[in-house]
Every structure is written in structure tokens, then in C-alpha cells.
mmCIF file of the C-alpha atoms, coordinates in Angstrom:
data_MODEL
# 
_entry.id   MODEL 
# 
loop_
_atom_site.group_PDB 
_atom_site.id 
_atom_site.type_symbol 
_atom_site.label_atom_id 
_atom_site.label_alt_id 
_atom_site.label_comp_id 
_atom_site.label_asym_id 
_atom_site.label_entity_id 
_atom_site.label_seq_id 
_atom_site.pdbx_PDB_ins_code 
_atom_site.Cartn_x 
_atom_site.Cartn_y 
_atom_site.Cartn_z 
_atom_site.occupancy 
_atom_site.B_iso_or_equiv 
_atom_site.pdbx_formal_charge 
_atom_site.auth_seq_id 
_atom_site.auth_comp_id 
_atom_site.auth_asym_id 
_atom_site.auth_atom_id 
_atom_site.pdbx_PDB_model_num 
ATOM 1   C CA . ASN A 1 1   ? 0.000   0.000   0.000  1.00 0.00 ? 1   ASN A CA 1 
ATOM 2   C CA . ASP A 1 2   ? 1.488   3.331   -0.991 1.00 0.00 ? 2   ASP A CA 1 
ATOM 3   C CA . ALA A 1 3   ? -0.985  5.489   0.975  1.00 0.00 ? 3   ALA A CA 1 
ATOM 4   C CA . ALA A 1 4   ? 0.693   7.870   3.394  1.00 0.00 ? 4   ALA A CA 1 
ATOM 5   C CA . ILE A 1 5   ? -0.350  8.594   6.959  1.00 0.00 ? 5   ILE A CA 1 
ATOM 6   C CA . VAL A 1 6   ? -1.331  12.260  7.317  1.00 0.00 ? 6   VAL A CA 1 
ATOM 7   C CA . GLN A 1 7   ? -3.178  12.036  10.634 1.00 0.00 ? 7   GLN A CA 1 
ATOM 8   C CA . ILE A 1 8   ? -3.240  9.697   13.628 1.00 0.00 ? 8   ILE A CA 1 
ATOM 9   C CA . GLY A 1 9   ? -6.089  9.461   16.095 1.00 0.00 ? 9   GLY A CA 1 
ATOM 10  C CA . VAL A 1 10  ? -6.125  7.102   19.084 1.00 0.00 ? 10  VAL A CA 1 
ATOM 11  C CA . LEU A 1 11  ? -8.739  6.900   21.837 1.00 0.00 ? 11  LEU A CA 1 
ATOM 12  C CA . ASP A 1 12  ? -8.970  4.717   24.886 1.00 0.00 ? 12  ASP A CA 1 
ATOM 13  C CA . ILE A 1 13  ? -12.096 2.677   25.587 1.00 0.00 ? 13  ILE A CA 1 
ATOM 14  C CA . SER A 1 14  ? -13.608 5.527   27.621 1.00 0.00 ? 14  SER A CA 1 
ATOM 15  C CA . GLY A 1 15  ? -13.305 7.873   24.643 1.00 0.00 ? 15  GLY A CA 1 
ATOM 16  C CA . GLU A 1 16  ? -10.377 9.896   25.973 1.00 0.00 ? 16  GLU A CA 1 
ATOM 17  C CA . VAL A 1 17  ? -8.204  11.153  23.116 1.00 0.00 ? 17  VAL A CA 1 
ATOM 18  C CA . LEU A 1 18  ? -4.693  9.735   23.585 1.00 0.00 ? 18  LEU A CA 1 
ATOM 19  C CA . MET A 1 19  ? -3.285  10.969  20.277 1.00 0.00 ? 19  MET A CA 1 
ATOM 20  C CA . ASP A 1 20  ? -4.652  13.402  17.718 1.00 0.00 ? 20  ASP A CA 1 
ATOM 21  C CA . LYS A 1 21  ? -1.852  14.556  15.426 1.00 0.00 ? 21  LYS A CA 1 
ATOM 22  C CA . LEU A 1 22  ? -1.387  15.699  11.886 1.00 0.00 ? 22  LEU A CA 1 
ATOM 23  C CA . VAL A 1 23  ? 1.564   13.930  10.258 1.00 0.00 ? 23  VAL A CA 1 
ATOM 24  C CA . LYS A 1 24  ? 3.824   15.303  7.532  1.00 0.00 ? 24  LYS A CA 1 
ATOM 25  C CA . PRO A 1 25  ? 3.969   12.468  4.985  1.00 0.00 ? 25  PRO A CA 1 
ATOM 26  C CA . GLY A 1 26  ? 7.259   13.572  3.399  1.00 0.00 ? 26  GLY A CA 1 
ATOM 27  C CA . ARG A 1 27  ? 5.673   13.760  -0.043 1.00 0.00 ? 27  ARG A CA 1 
ATOM 28  C CA . PRO A 1 28  ? 2.783   15.686  -1.598 1.00 0.00 ? 28  PRO A CA 1 
ATOM 29  C CA . ILE A 1 29  ? -0.717  14.660  -0.510 1.00 0.00 ? 29  ILE A CA 1 
ATOM 30  C CA . PRO A 1 30  ? -2.698  13.547  -3.586 1.00 0.00 ? 30  PRO A CA 1 
ATOM 31  C CA . ALA A 1 31  ? -5.657  15.778  -4.469 1.00 0.00 ? 31  ALA A CA 1 
ATOM 32  C CA . GLY A 1 32  ? -8.024  12.792  -4.273 1.00 0.00 ? 32  GLY A CA 1 
ATOM 33  C CA . ALA A 1 33  ? -6.970  12.091  -0.694 1.00 0.00 ? 33  ALA A CA 1 
ATOM 34  C CA . THR A 1 34  ? -7.392  15.753  0.249  1.00 0.00 ? 34  THR A CA 1 
ATOM 35  C CA . ARG A 1 35  ? -10.930 15.663  -1.193 1.00 0.00 ? 35  ARG A CA 1 
ATOM 36  C CA . ILE A 1 36  ? -11.740 12.820  1.234  1.00 0.00 ? 36  ILE A CA 1 
ATOM 37  C CA . HIS A 1 37  ? -10.114 13.963  4.476  1.00 0.00 ? 37  HIS A CA 1 
ATOM 38  C CA . GLY A 1 38  ? -9.598  17.658  3.821  1.00 0.00 ? 38  GLY A CA 1 
ATOM 39  C CA . ILE A 1 39  ? -5.928  17.629  4.857  1.00 0.00 ? 39  ILE A CA 1 
ATOM 40  C CA . THR A 1 40  ? -3.626  19.697  2.632  1.00 0.00 ? 40  THR A CA 1 
ATOM 41  C CA . ASP A 1 41  ? 0.138   19.942  2.256  1.00 0.00 ? 41  ASP A CA 1 
ATOM 42  C CA . GLU A 1 42  ? -0.052  23.399  3.840  1.00 0.00 ? 42  GLU A CA 1 
ATOM 43  C CA . MET A 1 43  ? -1.792  21.968  6.934  1.00 0.00 ? 43  MET A CA 1 
ATOM 44  C CA . VAL A 1 44  ? 0.957   19.395  7.561  1.00 0.00 ? 44  VAL A CA 1 
ATOM 45  C CA . LYS A 1 45  ? 4.037   21.417  6.561  1.00 0.00 ? 45  LYS A CA 1 
ATOM 46  C CA . ASP A 1 46  ? 5.058   22.021  10.207 1.00 0.00 ? 46  ASP A CA 1 
ATOM 47  C CA . SER A 1 47  ? 3.776   18.682  11.551 1.00 0.00 ? 47  SER A CA 1 
ATOM 48  C CA . PRO A 1 48  ? 6.019   15.868  12.769 1.00 0.00 ? 48  PRO A CA 1 
ATOM 49  C CA . LEU A 1 49  ? 6.981   12.979  10.527 1.00 0.00 ? 49  LEU A CA 1 
ATOM 50  C CA . LEU A 1 50  ? 5.710   9.500   11.391 1.00 0.00 ? 50  LEU A CA 1 
ATOM 51  C CA . ASN A 1 51  ? 9.244   8.650   12.569 1.00 0.00 ? 51  ASN A CA 1 
ATOM 52  C CA . ASP A 1 52  ? 8.903   11.373  15.229 1.00 0.00 ? 52  ASP A CA 1 
ATOM 53  C CA . LEU A 1 53  ? 5.577   9.995   16.485 1.00 0.00 ? 53  LEU A CA 1 
ATOM 54  C CA . TYR A 1 54  ? 6.308   6.301   15.999 1.00 0.00 ? 54  TYR A CA 1 
ATOM 55  C CA . ILE A 1 55  ? 7.462   5.419   19.542 1.00 0.00 ? 55  ILE A CA 1 
ATOM 56  C CA . GLU A 1 56  ? 4.516   7.187   21.201 1.00 0.00 ? 56  GLU A CA 1 
ATOM 57  C CA . PHE A 1 57  ? 2.065   5.643   18.707 1.00 0.00 ? 57  PHE A CA 1 
ATOM 58  C CA . SER A 1 58  ? 3.602   2.193   19.041 1.00 0.00 ? 58  SER A CA 1 
ATOM 59  C CA . ILE A 1 59  ? 3.432   2.345   22.856 1.00 0.00 ? 59  ILE A CA 1 
ATOM 60  C CA . LEU A 1 60  ? -0.258  3.338   22.693 1.00 0.00 ? 60  LEU A CA 1 
ATOM 61  C CA . LEU A 1 61  ? -1.019  0.201   20.664 1.00 0.00 ? 61  LEU A CA 1 
ATOM 62  C CA . ALA A 1 62  ? 1.364   -2.213  22.400 1.00 0.00 ? 62  ALA A CA 1 
ATOM 63  C CA . GLY A 1 63  ? -0.470  -5.134  23.945 1.00 0.00 ? 63  GLY A CA 1 
ATOM 64  C CA . LYS A 1 64  ? -3.904  -3.563  23.380 1.00 0.00 ? 64  LYS A CA 1 
ATOM 65  C CA . ILE A 1 65  ? -6.782  -4.688  21.208 1.00 0.00 ? 65  ILE A CA 1 
ATOM 66  C CA . ALA A 1 66  ? -6.684  -2.107  18.419 1.00 0.00 ? 66  ALA A CA 1 
ATOM 67  C CA . ILE A 1 67  ? -10.166 -1.505  17.024 1.00 0.00 ? 67  ILE A CA 1 
ATOM 68  C CA . SER A 1 68  ? -10.640 0.524   13.885 1.00 0.00 ? 68  SER A CA 1 
ATOM 69  C CA . TYR A 1 69  ? -13.231 0.939   11.190 1.00 0.00 ? 69  TYR A CA 1 
ATOM 70  C CA . ASN A 1 70  ? -11.834 -1.003  8.225  1.00 0.00 ? 70  ASN A CA 1 
ATOM 71  C CA . SER A 1 71  ? -8.839  -2.371  10.085 1.00 0.00 ? 71  SER A CA 1 
ATOM 72  C CA . ASP A 1 72  ? -7.582  -4.240  6.991  1.00 0.00 ? 72  ASP A CA 1 
ATOM 73  C CA . TYR A 1 73  ? -6.984  -0.872  5.325  1.00 0.00 ? 73  TYR A CA 1 
ATOM 74  C CA . GLU A 1 74  ? -5.488  0.693   8.474  1.00 0.00 ? 74  GLU A CA 1 
ATOM 75  C CA . GLU A 1 75  ? -3.116  -2.249  8.931  1.00 0.00 ? 75  GLU A CA 1 
ATOM 76  C CA . ARG A 1 76  ? -1.991  -2.076  5.270  1.00 0.00 ? 76  ARG A CA 1 
ATOM 77  C CA . VAL A 1 77  ? -1.300  1.660   5.461  1.00 0.00 ? 77  VAL A CA 1 
ATOM 78  C CA . ILE A 1 78  ? 0.631   1.318   8.733  1.00 0.00 ? 78  ILE A CA 1 
ATOM 79  C CA . ALA A 1 79  ? 2.586   -1.664  7.381  1.00 0.00 ? 79  ALA A CA 1 
ATOM 80  C CA . GLY A 1 80  ? 3.424   0.202   4.166  1.00 0.00 ? 80  GLY A CA 1 
ATOM 81  C CA . GLU A 1 81  ? 4.595   3.287   6.048  1.00 0.00 ? 81  GLU A CA 1 
ATOM 82  C CA . CYS A 1 82  ? 6.664   1.227   8.491  1.00 0.00 ? 82  CYS A CA 1 
ATOM 83  C CA . HIS A 1 83  ? 8.255   -0.702  5.630  1.00 0.00 ? 83  HIS A CA 1 
ATOM 84  C CA . ARG A 1 84  ? 9.141   2.492   3.716  1.00 0.00 ? 84  ARG A CA 1 
ATOM 85  C CA . ARG A 1 85  ? 10.586  4.082   6.860  1.00 0.00 ? 85  ARG A CA 1 
ATOM 86  C CA . LYS A 1 86  ? 12.312  0.893   8.059  1.00 0.00 ? 86  LYS A CA 1 
ATOM 87  C CA . LEU A 1 87  ? 10.344  0.898   11.311 1.00 0.00 ? 87  LEU A CA 1 
ATOM 88  C CA . PRO A 1 88  ? 9.108   -2.252  13.041 1.00 0.00 ? 88  PRO A CA 1 
ATOM 89  C CA . LEU A 1 89  ? 5.362   -2.843  12.941 1.00 0.00 ? 89  LEU A CA 1 
ATOM 90  C CA . PRO A 1 90  ? 3.496   -1.677  16.044 1.00 0.00 ? 90  PRO A CA 1 
ATOM 91  C CA . LYS A 1 91  ? 2.380   -4.688  18.058 1.00 0.00 ? 91  LYS A CA 1 
ATOM 92  C CA . PRO A 1 92  ? -1.166  -4.500  19.336 1.00 0.00 ? 92  PRO A CA 1 
ATOM 93  C CA . LEU A 1 93  ? -2.458  -7.665  20.968 1.00 0.00 ? 93  LEU A CA 1 
ATOM 94  C CA . ARG A 1 94  ? -4.682  -7.968  17.896 1.00 0.00 ? 94  ARG A CA 1 
ATOM 95  C CA . TRP A 1 95  ? -6.661  -5.863  15.439 1.00 0.00 ? 95  TRP A CA 1 
ATOM 96  C CA . GLN A 1 96  ? -10.454 -5.895  15.424 1.00 0.00 ? 96  GLN A CA 1 
ATOM 97  C CA . CYS A 1 97  ? -12.503 -4.518  12.546 1.00 0.00 ? 97  CYS A CA 1 
ATOM 98  C CA . ALA A 1 98  ? -15.557 -2.585  13.682 1.00 0.00 ? 98  ALA A CA 1 
ATOM 99  C CA . MET A 1 99  ? -16.714 -2.324  10.041 1.00 0.00 ? 99  MET A CA 1 
ATOM 100 C CA . LYS A 1 100 ? -16.954 -6.111  9.638  1.00 0.00 ? 100 LYS A CA 1 
ATOM 101 C CA . LYS A 1 101 ? -18.637 -6.495  13.036 1.00 0.00 ? 101 LYS A CA 1 
ATOM 102 C CA . TYR A 1 102 ? -21.126 -3.792  12.084 1.00 0.00 ? 102 TYR A CA 1 
ATOM 103 C CA . ALA A 1 103 ? -21.829 -5.448  8.711  1.00 0.00 ? 103 ALA A CA 1 
ATOM 104 C CA . HIS A 1 104 ? -22.913 -8.587  10.558 1.00 0.00 ? 104 HIS A CA 1 
ATOM 105 C CA . PHE A 1 105 ? -24.876 -6.531  13.084 1.00 0.00 ? 105 PHE A CA 1 
ATOM 106 C CA . TRP A 1 106 ? -26.699 -4.548  10.369 1.00 0.00 ? 106 TRP A CA 1 
ATOM 107 C CA . GLY A 1 107 ? -27.387 -7.759  8.469  1.00 0.00 ? 107 GLY A CA 1 
ATOM 108 C CA . GLU A 1 108 ? -27.598 -6.582  4.857  1.00 0.00 ? 108 GLU A CA 1 
ATOM 109 C CA . TRP A 1 109 ? -26.433 -9.457  2.663  1.00 0.00 ? 109 TRP A CA 1 
ATOM 110 C CA . ASN A 1 110 ? -24.082 -8.873  -0.272 1.00 0.00 ? 110 ASN A CA 1 
ATOM 111 C CA . PRO A 1 111 ? -24.691 -11.812 -2.640 1.00 0.00 ? 111 PRO A CA 1 
ATOM 112 C CA . ARG A 1 112 ? -21.667 -10.928 -4.817 1.00 0.00 ? 112 ARG A CA 1 
ATOM 113 C CA . ARG A 1 113 ? -19.279 -11.262 -1.881 1.00 0.00 ? 113 ARG A CA 1 
ATOM 114 C CA . HIS A 1 114 ? -21.263 -14.001 -0.130 1.00 0.00 ? 114 HIS A CA 1 
ATOM 115 C CA . SER A 1 115 ? -21.028 -12.013 3.081  1.00 0.00 ? 115 SER A CA 1 
ATOM 116 C CA . PHE A 1 116 ? -22.665 -9.156  4.907  1.00 0.00 ? 116 PHE A CA 1 
ATOM 117 C CA . ALA A 1 117 ? -22.387 -5.786  3.151  1.00 0.00 ? 117 ALA A CA 1 
ATOM 118 C CA . TRP A 1 118 ? -19.880 -3.332  4.539  1.00 0.00 ? 118 TRP A CA 1 
ATOM 119 C CA . GLN A 1 119 ? -21.283 0.059   5.418  1.00 0.00 ? 119 GLN A CA 1 
ATOM 120 C CA . LYS A 1 120 ? -19.339 3.318   5.282  1.00 0.00 ? 120 LYS A CA 1 
ATOM 121 C CA . LEU A 1 121 ? -18.770 4.704   8.772  1.00 0.00 ? 121 LEU A CA 1 
ATOM 122 C CA . ILE A 1 122 ? -20.976 7.718   8.019  1.00 0.00 ? 122 ILE A CA 1 
ATOM 123 C CA . ASN A 1 123 ? -23.824 5.462   6.859  1.00 0.00 ? 123 ASN A CA 1 
ATOM 124 C CA . ALA A 1 124 ? -23.451 3.126   9.836  1.00 0.00 ? 124 ALA A CA 1 
ATOM 125 C CA . CYS A 1 125 ? -23.604 6.080   12.233 1.00 0.00 ? 125 CYS A CA 1 
ATOM 126 C CA . ARG A 1 126 ? -26.706 7.454   10.526 1.00 0.00 ? 126 ARG A CA 1 
ATOM 127 C CA . GLN A 1 127 ? -28.321 4.007   10.651 1.00 0.00 ? 127 GLN A CA 1 
ATOM 128 C CA . GLN A 1 128 ? -27.758 3.993   14.426 1.00 0.00 ? 128 GLN A CA 1 
ATOM 129 C CA . ASN A 1 129 ? -28.773 7.662   14.980 1.00 0.00 ? 129 ASN A CA 1 
ATOM 130 C CA . ILE A 1 130 ? -25.207 8.627   15.891 1.00 0.00 ? 130 ILE A CA 1 
ATOM 131 C CA . THR A 1 131 ? -24.255 12.205  15.112 1.00 0.00 ? 131 THR A CA 1 
ATOM 132 C CA . VAL A 1 132 ? -21.781 12.390  12.236 1.00 0.00 ? 132 VAL A CA 1 
ATOM 133 C CA . ASN A 1 133 ? -19.284 15.032  13.200 1.00 0.00 ? 133 ASN A CA 1 
ATOM 134 C CA . ASN A 1 134 ? -16.089 15.971  11.342 1.00 0.00 ? 134 ASN A CA 1 
ATOM 135 C CA . ALA A 1 135 ? -16.061 12.758  9.253  1.00 0.00 ? 135 ALA A CA 1 
ATOM 136 C CA . HIS A 1 136 ? -12.662 11.570  7.985  1.00 0.00 ? 136 HIS A CA 1 
ATOM 137 C CA . ASN A 1 137 ? -10.835 13.350  10.819 1.00 0.00 ? 137 ASN A CA 1 
ATOM 138 C CA . ALA A 1 138 ? -8.875  10.570  12.560 1.00 0.00 ? 138 ALA A CA 1 
ATOM 139 C CA . ALA A 1 139 ? -9.937  11.292  16.152 1.00 0.00 ? 139 ALA A CA 1 
ATOM 140 C CA . ALA A 1 140 ? -13.527 12.090  15.124 1.00 0.00 ? 140 ALA A CA 1 
ATOM 141 C CA . ASP A 1 141 ? -13.743 8.802   13.205 1.00 0.00 ? 141 ASP A CA 1 
ATOM 142 C CA . CYS A 1 142 ? -12.444 7.016   16.318 1.00 0.00 ? 142 CYS A CA 1 
ATOM 143 C CA . GLN A 1 143 ? -15.156 8.690   18.405 1.00 0.00 ? 143 GLN A CA 1 
ATOM 144 C CA . MET A 1 144 ? -17.871 7.723   15.904 1.00 0.00 ? 144 MET A CA 1 
ATOM 145 C CA . THR A 1 145 ? -16.521 4.161   15.807 1.00 0.00 ? 145 THR A CA 1 
ATOM 146 C CA . LEU A 1 146 ? -16.652 3.973   19.616 1.00 0.00 ? 146 LEU A CA 1 
ATOM 147 C CA . ALA A 1 147 ? -20.239 5.283   19.593 1.00 0.00 ? 147 ALA A CA 1 
ATOM 148 C CA . LEU A 1 148 ? -21.102 2.646   16.977 1.00 0.00 ? 148 LEU A CA 1 
ATOM 149 C CA . ILE A 1 149 ? -19.547 -0.125  19.102 1.00 0.00 ? 149 ILE A CA 1 
ATOM 150 C CA . LYS A 1 150 ? -21.622 1.055   22.069 1.00 0.00 ? 150 LYS A CA 1 
ATOM 151 C CA . ALA A 1 151 ? -24.757 1.097   19.900 1.00 0.00 ? 151 ALA A CA 1 
ATOM 152 C CA . MET A 1 152 ? -24.062 -2.476  18.772 1.00 0.00 ? 152 MET A CA 1 
ATOM 153 C CA . ALA A 1 153 ? -23.468 -3.577  22.357 1.00 0.00 ? 153 ALA A CA 1 
ATOM 154 C CA . ALA A 1 154 ? -26.733 -1.985  23.484 1.00 0.00 ? 154 ALA A CA 1 
ATOM 155 C CA . GLY A 1 155 ? -28.661 -3.582  20.642 1.00 0.00 ? 155 GLY A CA 1 
ATOM 156 C CA . ASP A 1 156 ? -26.805 -6.896  20.656 1.00 0.00 ? 156 ASP A CA 1 
ATOM 157 C CA . ASP A 1 157 ? -29.686 -8.938  22.045 1.00 0.00 ? 157 ASP A CA 1 
ATOM 158 C CA . LYS A 1 158 ? -32.063 -7.522  19.412 1.00 0.00 ? 158 LYS A CA 1 
ATOM 159 C CA . LYS A 1 159 ? -29.911 -7.840  16.308 1.00 0.00 ? 159 LYS A CA 1 
ATOM 160 C CA . LEU A 1 160 ? -27.570 -10.824 16.718 1.00 0.00 ? 160 LEU A CA 1 
# 
């Protein structure tokens, strides 16, 4: 994966923000990526490089269950960045994908994939009456993902 990390957001299980940083990718941010997350080269020009944040980020994940929305993508981006920068992979206890869990919870079947249909985080939040706020901002996406996990837990006995 050649995607670059331009922002890192990490919350704990209570929702406390542990890391919310813009990251200078060391190369121009593609226009298509900026259209999605709104982060420009100008916004990150004085931000730290991933190398400067790596130890703190790695410690935050070490030995924890790392939950993200679309963890396959997150893992690929982190692995690609670590490989390019010759950094070891962070070592969470394991990754959990809230998107796949939500797909099962929501229950819409995708016959082409022979599995439950993945929902975009924004759509999943709207389906669960969760306020969508600052979508595609790393920490805000973490907060929406946590709210979605809580919604699934509260509705677990009704939906699963």
C-alpha cells in the first residue's frame, strides 16, 4: 500500500483522546486524498513525521486490542509506512474490525461477496442515529466508531 499517513487518532475505551496529530507524509498529498479527508500539504508542513511519532504511537497500541473501522486498510497503510521508513510494525495484541462487526450486526447481505455488506462509517452512524461530526478526521472517526460499538453492544440482544 502506498498510501501515506497524514493524521493519527487514538482513543482509549472511555473515549479519551490519547493521540490526535497531523503527520507530515514527506511527499505531496494527492488531491483525491485531500478531497476525502480535507488535509492539505499546507496543513501538515510544520507537523512531525511519522518517525517522530512512531514510539509514542507504538506504545499506545502495544499489547492492546486495536479496534478501527476497516482495520484491513489501516493495517496495510501502517505496514506500508513502516516498511518504507524501516520501522518495526506496532504490536497491538490484535486488530479488530468494527466495520466487519457492524456489517454482521446490520445484516444486509451482499450476494456478490457471499457475506454481509460493509457500510461506510458515516452510513453506519446514521443508521444507528449517531451524530456524524467531522467525518474523515482521525480522532472524530475514532469517536464515531466507539459510539457505533456502544450502539451495537446496546442492541446486541435484538440484532444478533
